[in-house]
Coordinates of C-alpha atoms and ligand atoms in Angstrom, one line a residue:
M22 CA 12.9 -18.6 -4.1
T23 CA 14.3 -20.3 -0.6
T24 CA 17.1 -18.7 0.3
T25 CA 20.5 -20.8 0.9
F26 CA 23.3 -18.4 2.5
D27 CA 26.7 -19.8 2.3
L28 CA 29.3 -17.3 3.6
T29 CA 32.2 -19.0 2.1
K30 CA 30.7 -19.4 -1.0
L31 CA 30.5 -15.7 -1.1
L32 CA 34.4 -15.1 -0.3
R33 CA 37.1 -14.9 -2.6
E34 CA 39.4 -17.3 -2.6
N35 CA 42.4 -15.6 -2.0
I36 CA 40.4 -14.1 0.8
R37 CA 39.6 -17.3 2.2
Q38 CA 42.9 -18.6 2.1
L39 CA 44.9 -15.2 3.1
T40 CA 47.2 -15.1 6.2
P41 CA 46.7 -12.0 7.8
Y42 CA 49.2 -9.3 9.0
S43 CA 49.6 -10.2 12.8
S44 CA 50.7 -7.1 14.5
A45 CA 53.1 -6.9 17.6
R46 CA 50.1 -6.1 19.3
D47 CA 48.2 -9.0 18.2
E48 CA 50.7 -11.4 19.2
F49 CA 51.6 -10.7 22.9
K50 CA 48.5 -9.9 24.8
G51 CA 49.4 -10.1 28.3
E52 CA 50.6 -7.8 31.1
A53 CA 54.0 -6.1 30.9
S54 CA 55.9 -2.8 31.9
V55 CA 58.5 -2.7 29.3
W56 CA 57.2 -2.8 25.4
L57 CA 60.0 -3.7 22.7
D58 CA 57.7 -5.0 20.3
A59 CA 57.1 -3.0 18.0
N60 CA 59.7 0.0 17.2
E61 CA 58.2 2.5 18.5
N62 CA 59.4 5.9 20.4
A63 CA 60.1 4.2 23.9
F64 CA 61.2 8.0 24.9
G65 CA 57.7 9.4 24.3
S66 CA 55.3 11.5 21.6
P67 CA 56.0 15.3 20.7
L68 CA 52.5 15.3 21.9
D69 CA 52.7 14.6 25.4
R70 CA 50.2 11.9 25.4
N71 CA 50.2 8.3 24.4
F72 CA 50.8 8.8 20.6
N73 CA 53.9 7.0 20.7
R74 CA 52.1 3.4 20.9
Y75 CA 50.4 2.0 18.3
P76 CA 46.6 1.9 19.2
D77 CA 44.2 -1.4 19.6
P78 CA 43.9 -3.0 16.5
L79 CA 40.3 -4.1 17.5
Q80 CA 39.2 -1.1 19.5
H81 CA 38.5 -2.8 22.4
Q82 CA 36.9 -0.3 24.7
L83 CA 35.4 1.7 22.1
K84 CA 33.1 -1.0 20.8
L85 CA 32.3 -2.2 24.5
K86 CA 31.1 1.2 24.8
L87 CA 29.3 1.7 21.5
S88 CA 27.6 -2.1 22.5
E89 CA 25.9 -0.6 25.4
I90 CA 24.5 2.0 23.1
K91 CA 23.4 0.1 20.1
G92 CA 22.7 -3.2 22.1
V93 CA 24.9 -4.9 19.6
P94 CA 27.7 -7.4 21.0
P95 CA 31.2 -6.3 20.3
R96 CA 31.6 -9.4 18.3
N97 CA 29.2 -8.3 15.6
M98 CA 30.8 -4.8 15.3
F99 CA 33.8 -3.5 12.7
L100 CA 34.9 -0.3 13.2
G101 CA 36.2 1.7 10.1
N102 CA 37.9 4.8 9.0
G103 CA 34.7 6.1 8.0
S104 CA 31.7 3.8 6.6
D105 CA 33.9 4.5 3.5
E106 CA 36.3 2.0 4.5
A107 CA 33.6 -0.5 5.2
I108 CA 32.2 -0.2 2.2
D109 CA 35.7 -0.9 0.1
I110 CA 36.4 -3.9 2.5
L111 CA 33.1 -5.8 1.5
F112 CA 34.2 -5.1 -2.3
R113 CA 37.6 -6.6 -1.7
A114 CA 36.3 -9.6 0.3
F115 CA 33.2 -10.3 -1.8
C116 CA 33.3 -9.4 -5.4
R117 CA 36.2 -10.8 -7.5
P118 CA 37.0 -8.3 -10.2
G119 CA 35.7 -8.5 -13.7
V120 CA 33.6 -11.3 -12.4
D121 CA 31.1 -10.4 -10.0
N122 CA 28.5 -7.3 -9.9
V123 CA 26.4 -5.5 -7.5
I124 CA 22.9 -4.3 -7.7
L125 CA 22.8 -0.1 -6.7
V126 CA 19.2 1.4 -6.6
P127 CA 19.7 5.1 -7.7
P128 CA 19.2 7.7 -6.9
T129 CA 21.4 6.8 -4.1
Y130 CA 24.7 7.6 -2.1
G131 CA 27.7 7.8 -4.9
M132 CA 30.0 6.0 -3.0
Y133 CA 28.9 2.4 -3.8
K134 CA 29.6 3.1 -7.6
V135 CA 33.1 4.9 -7.0
S136 CA 33.9 1.6 -4.8
A137 CA 33.0 -0.7 -7.0
N138 CA 34.6 0.8 -9.8
I139 CA 37.7 1.3 -7.9
N140 CA 37.7 -2.6 -7.6
D141 CA 36.9 -3.3 -11.0
V142 CA 33.2 -4.4 -10.1
A143 CA 30.4 -4.1 -12.5
T144 CA 27.1 -2.3 -11.3
K145 CA 23.7 -2.9 -12.3
Y146 CA 21.4 -0.3 -11.6
V147 CA 17.6 -1.1 -10.8
N148 CA 16.0 2.5 -10.4
L149 CA 14.0 3.6 -7.1
T150 CA 10.3 4.0 -8.5
A151 CA 8.5 7.7 -8.7
D152 CA 8.2 7.8 -4.8
F153 CA 11.9 6.4 -4.0
Q154 CA 11.1 3.0 -3.1
L155 CA 12.4 -0.2 -4.1
N156 CA 11.6 -1.8 -7.4
L157 CA 11.3 -5.6 -6.1
E158 CA 10.6 -7.0 -9.5
G159 CA 13.5 -5.2 -10.9
I160 CA 15.8 -6.2 -8.4
A161 CA 14.8 -9.7 -8.9
E162 CA 15.0 -9.6 -12.6
A163 CA 18.5 -8.0 -12.4
I164 CA 20.1 -10.6 -9.9
D165 CA 22.1 -13.3 -11.6
A166 CA 24.3 -15.9 -10.5
N167 CA 27.8 -13.5 -9.9
T168 CA 25.6 -10.7 -7.8
R169 CA 27.3 -10.4 -4.7
M170 CA 25.9 -7.6 -3.0
I171 CA 22.7 -5.0 -2.7
F172 CA 23.4 -1.8 -1.5
L173 CA 20.2 0.0 -0.1
C174 CA 20.4 3.3 1.7
S175 CA 17.3 3.7 4.4
P176 CA 16.6 6.9 5.1
N177 CA 17.8 7.1 1.4
N178 CA 20.7 10.4 0.7
P179 CA 19.7 12.5 -1.1
T180 CA 16.3 11.6 -1.5
G181 CA 15.6 11.9 2.2
N182 CA 12.9 9.1 2.6
S183 CA 13.0 5.5 4.3
L184 CA 12.7 2.8 2.1
Y185 CA 9.8 0.2 3.4
R186 CA 10.5 -2.2 5.7
E187 CA 8.9 -4.8 4.3
D188 CA 10.5 -4.3 0.8
V189 CA 13.9 -4.7 2.4
E190 CA 13.0 -7.5 4.5
T191 CA 11.5 -9.0 1.3
V192 CA 15.3 -9.0 -0.3
L193 CA 17.2 -10.0 2.6
A194 CA 14.7 -13.5 2.4
N195 CA 15.5 -13.8 -1.0
F196 CA 18.9 -12.6 -1.9
N197 CA 22.3 -15.1 -1.5
G198 CA 24.4 -12.5 -1.8
L199 CA 24.7 -9.8 0.9
V200 CA 22.3 -7.0 1.8
V201 CA 24.2 -4.1 2.7
I202 CA 22.1 -1.4 4.6
D203 CA 23.4 2.1 4.9
E204 CA 21.8 3.7 7.7
A205 CA 23.9 6.8 7.9
Y206 CA 21.0 9.0 8.8
I207 CA 18.9 6.1 11.0
N208 CA 18.9 8.8 13.8
Y209 CA 16.8 11.1 12.1
S210 CA 14.3 8.4 11.3
R211 CA 11.1 7.4 12.3
Q212 CA 11.8 3.7 11.1
K213 CA 13.2 1.1 13.2
T214 CA 17.1 0.4 12.6
F215 CA 17.8 -3.3 11.2
I216 CA 21.0 -3.9 13.6
Q217 CA 18.5 -5.7 15.9
E218 CA 18.0 -8.4 12.7
L219 CA 21.7 -9.9 12.6
T220 CA 20.4 -13.1 14.2
E221 CA 17.3 -13.5 12.3
Y222 CA 19.2 -12.8 8.6
S223 CA 23.2 -14.1 8.4
N224 CA 23.4 -11.9 4.9
L225 CA 22.5 -8.5 6.6
V226 CA 25.2 -5.8 6.6
V227 CA 24.0 -2.8 8.7
L228 CA 26.3 0.6 8.4
Q229 CA 25.9 3.4 10.5
T230 CA 28.2 6.2 11.1
L231 CA 29.5 8.3 13.6
S232 CA 29.5 11.3 11.1
K233 CA 26.1 12.8 11.0
A234 CA 24.2 13.1 14.0
W235 CA 27.3 12.5 16.4
G236 CA 28.9 15.2 15.2
L237 CA 32.1 13.7 14.1
A238 CA 32.7 13.9 10.4
G239 CA 36.2 15.2 11.3
L240 CA 37.2 11.9 13.4
R241 CA 36.3 9.4 10.7
L242 CA 34.7 6.5 12.7
G243 CA 32.1 4.3 10.5
M244 CA 30.2 1.0 11.5
A245 CA 29.8 -2.6 10.1
F246 CA 27.1 -4.6 12.1
A247 CA 27.2 -8.2 10.8
S248 CA 27.1 -11.6 11.9
E249 CA 30.1 -12.8 13.8
E250 CA 31.5 -14.8 10.7
I251 CA 31.2 -11.5 8.2
I252 CA 33.1 -9.1 10.9
E253 CA 36.0 -11.8 11.0
V254 CA 36.1 -11.2 7.1
F255 CA 36.3 -7.7 7.9
N256 CA 39.3 -7.9 10.6
K257 CA 41.0 -10.2 8.8
I258 CA 41.7 -7.8 5.3
K259 CA 41.6 -4.0 7.4
P260 CA 44.7 -2.6 7.8
P261 CA 46.0 -3.5 11.3
Y262 CA 45.7 0.0 13.0
N263 CA 42.9 1.3 10.7
I264 CA 41.5 3.4 13.8
N265 CA 44.0 5.4 15.4
Q266 CA 44.6 5.9 18.9
A267 CA 43.4 10.2 18.6
T268 CA 40.2 8.8 17.2
Q269 CA 39.2 6.0 19.7
E270 CA 39.9 8.4 22.4
L271 CA 38.3 11.4 21.3
A272 CA 35.1 9.1 20.3
L273 CA 34.9 7.3 23.6
K274 CA 34.7 10.8 25.1
A275 CA 32.1 12.1 22.6
L276 CA 30.0 8.5 23.6
D277 CA 29.2 9.7 27.1
R278 CA 27.0 12.8 25.4
V279 CA 24.2 11.0 24.2
D280 CA 21.9 13.4 25.9
Q281 CA 23.6 16.2 23.9
V282 CA 23.2 14.3 20.7
N283 CA 19.5 13.3 21.6
A284 CA 18.6 16.7 21.8
W285 CA 20.1 18.1 18.8
I286 CA 18.7 15.2 16.8
K287 CA 15.2 16.4 18.4
E288 CA 16.3 20.0 17.5
T289 CA 17.2 18.9 13.9
V290 CA 13.8 17.0 13.1
A291 CA 11.7 20.2 14.6
E292 CA 14.0 22.9 12.1
R293 CA 13.4 20.2 9.4
D294 CA 9.7 20.0 9.6
R295 CA 9.6 23.8 10.1
L296 CA 11.7 24.4 6.9
S297 CA 10.2 22.2 4.9
D298 CA 6.5 24.2 5.9
S299 CA 8.0 27.7 5.1
L300 CA 9.8 25.7 1.4
R301 CA 6.5 24.9 0.2
K302 CA 5.2 28.3 -0.1
F303 CA 8.0 29.6 -2.7
N304 CA 6.1 29.8 -5.9
F305 CA 9.6 28.7 -7.4
V306 CA 9.3 25.2 -5.4
E307 CA 7.2 22.8 -6.8
F308 CA 7.7 20.0 -4.2
V309 CA 9.1 19.4 -1.2
Y310 CA 9.9 16.0 -0.6
P311 CA 9.3 14.3 3.1
S312 CA 12.4 13.6 4.9
D313 CA 13.1 11.0 7.4
A314 CA 17.0 12.4 7.8
N315 CA 18.6 15.9 8.1
F316 CA 18.5 16.9 4.7
I317 CA 15.5 18.1 2.4
L318 CA 15.1 17.2 -1.3
V319 CA 13.4 20.0 -3.1
K320 CA 12.3 20.2 -6.9
T321 CA 12.4 23.7 -7.9
S322 CA 11.7 25.1 -11.2
D323 CA 15.3 26.7 -11.6
P324 CA 18.0 24.5 -9.9
K325 CA 20.8 26.1 -11.4
G326 CA 19.7 29.5 -11.1
L327 CA 18.9 29.1 -7.7
Y328 CA 21.8 27.6 -6.6
A329 CA 23.9 30.3 -8.1
H330 CA 21.5 32.9 -6.5
L331 CA 22.0 31.6 -3.0
V332 CA 26.0 30.7 -3.7
D333 CA 26.0 34.6 -4.4
G334 CA 24.6 35.0 -0.6
G335 CA 27.3 33.1 0.4
I336 CA 24.9 29.8 1.1
V337 CA 26.3 26.5 -0.4
V338 CA 23.6 24.0 -1.0
R339 CA 24.2 20.7 -3.1
D340 CA 22.8 20.4 -6.6
R341 CA 21.4 17.3 -7.4
S342 CA 19.5 18.0 -10.8
N343 CA 21.5 16.1 -13.0
V344 CA 20.9 12.8 -11.2
E345 CA 18.4 10.2 -12.1
L346 CA 14.6 11.1 -10.5
C347 CA 15.7 14.2 -9.2
A348 CA 15.6 16.7 -12.2
G349 CA 14.9 20.4 -10.7
C350 CA 16.4 19.4 -7.4
L351 CA 18.2 20.6 -4.6
R352 CA 19.1 19.1 -1.4
L353 CA 19.5 21.0 1.7
T354 CA 21.2 20.3 5.0
V355 CA 18.9 21.4 7.6
G356 CA 21.3 23.9 9.4
T357 CA 20.8 25.9 13.3
P358 CA 17.4 28.1 13.5
Q359 CA 20.0 31.0 12.4
E360 CA 21.8 29.3 9.4
N361 CA 18.0 28.1 7.9
A362 CA 16.7 31.7 8.6
A363 CA 19.7 32.8 6.5
L364 CA 18.5 30.5 3.3
L365 CA 15.1 31.4 4.1
A366 CA 16.0 35.2 3.4
A367 CA 18.3 34.3 0.8
L368 CA 15.4 32.4 -1.1
E369 CA 13.1 35.4 -0.3
Q370 CA 15.3 37.5 -2.1
Y371 CA 14.9 35.4 -5.5
P372 CA 15.0 36.3 -8.4
A373 CA 17.4 38.6 -7.7
G374 CA 16.5 42.1 -8.3
D375 CA 13.0 40.9 -9.2
R376 CA 11.3 42.4 -5.7
T377 CA 8.5 44.7 -5.8
Ligands
PLP3 C1 27.6 11.2 4.9 C2 26.7 9.6 4.4 C3 27.9 8.5 5.2 C4 29.1 8.6 5.8 O1 30.4 8.1 5.6 P1 31.3 8.4 6.6 O2 32.3 7.8 5.7 O3 31.2 7.4 7.6 O4 31.5 9.8 6.8 C5 27.4 7.1 5.0 N1 26.3 6.8 3.8 C6 25.7 8.0 3.1 C7 24.7 7.1 2.6 C8 26.0 9.2 3.7 O5 25.2 9.9 3.2

């Protein structure tokens, strides 16, 4: 099968024809000292900052800074109110409700399915293999004339492993729709990012976020990297001021602290590997899956009992035991050394009242 990727064929007709909202800040680009174009409060903001003004709709400064860090030009970048916004925009731009479908590869991040459901887009499921890798034959069989996108998550949530690069490349090279690779956990991974491959694959969309390694889940800043044509589609349909001024300013400041973030990544990875080894010693732990992320999937003999025991000790983990291929599994986020010690101490006490 040879790929002939044609973005205009993929784009919904109403989006192709859309005249986007044009904000005051879009229409006047020059220098001025008196801004009476956007019905803002000219007197100021109760917060004593420039919050009375609308923010930059295209976040130029922030993208320049991200461009230095990521090595990707600003024109190949979209910033969203979390990755969730980028995911939703993809559905609205490229999938006709009630007609088109997307392929998901469970067990994986839950938001793709929710976003598909919200947009009335059908979902086709091709489970990962027993070692949580892509079932390439299954994916090839599932693709039909109305399949618009395939969502891949690497490192994958909740399994923690990275997908084989060659497999991802096979999907990219053979699918005529968009291949969305969610790299929320890429900073913890031994695998290389796909953002350097944008020139190679015109159907590639890579999602990243400041919510995990960057420690900014509360700010809500997600990134999509793609061809200029795809980014133009994002910009056409996004809410005009989707990244608020506070987020733009604070993210810009945070991006100066790469050294701190890299130190945290190193420490998290060291803690992850130490915690994985410690977990393997418990007799109720059946398997500790190797992780390329900042969490660990652990197969246990009694997930519900363990979960309840940990909650009794004030420790919350994620019960994934009802998820396909994850029977018996809990997902544990790697915490600080103190938090991980508390987790291990609580596990030492399990089952409660059964110590000699
Ligand atoms: C946490 C996570 C995200 C982050 O979403 P944001 O909306 O950017 O906070 C994205 N994808 C996956 C797979 C995640 O686990």
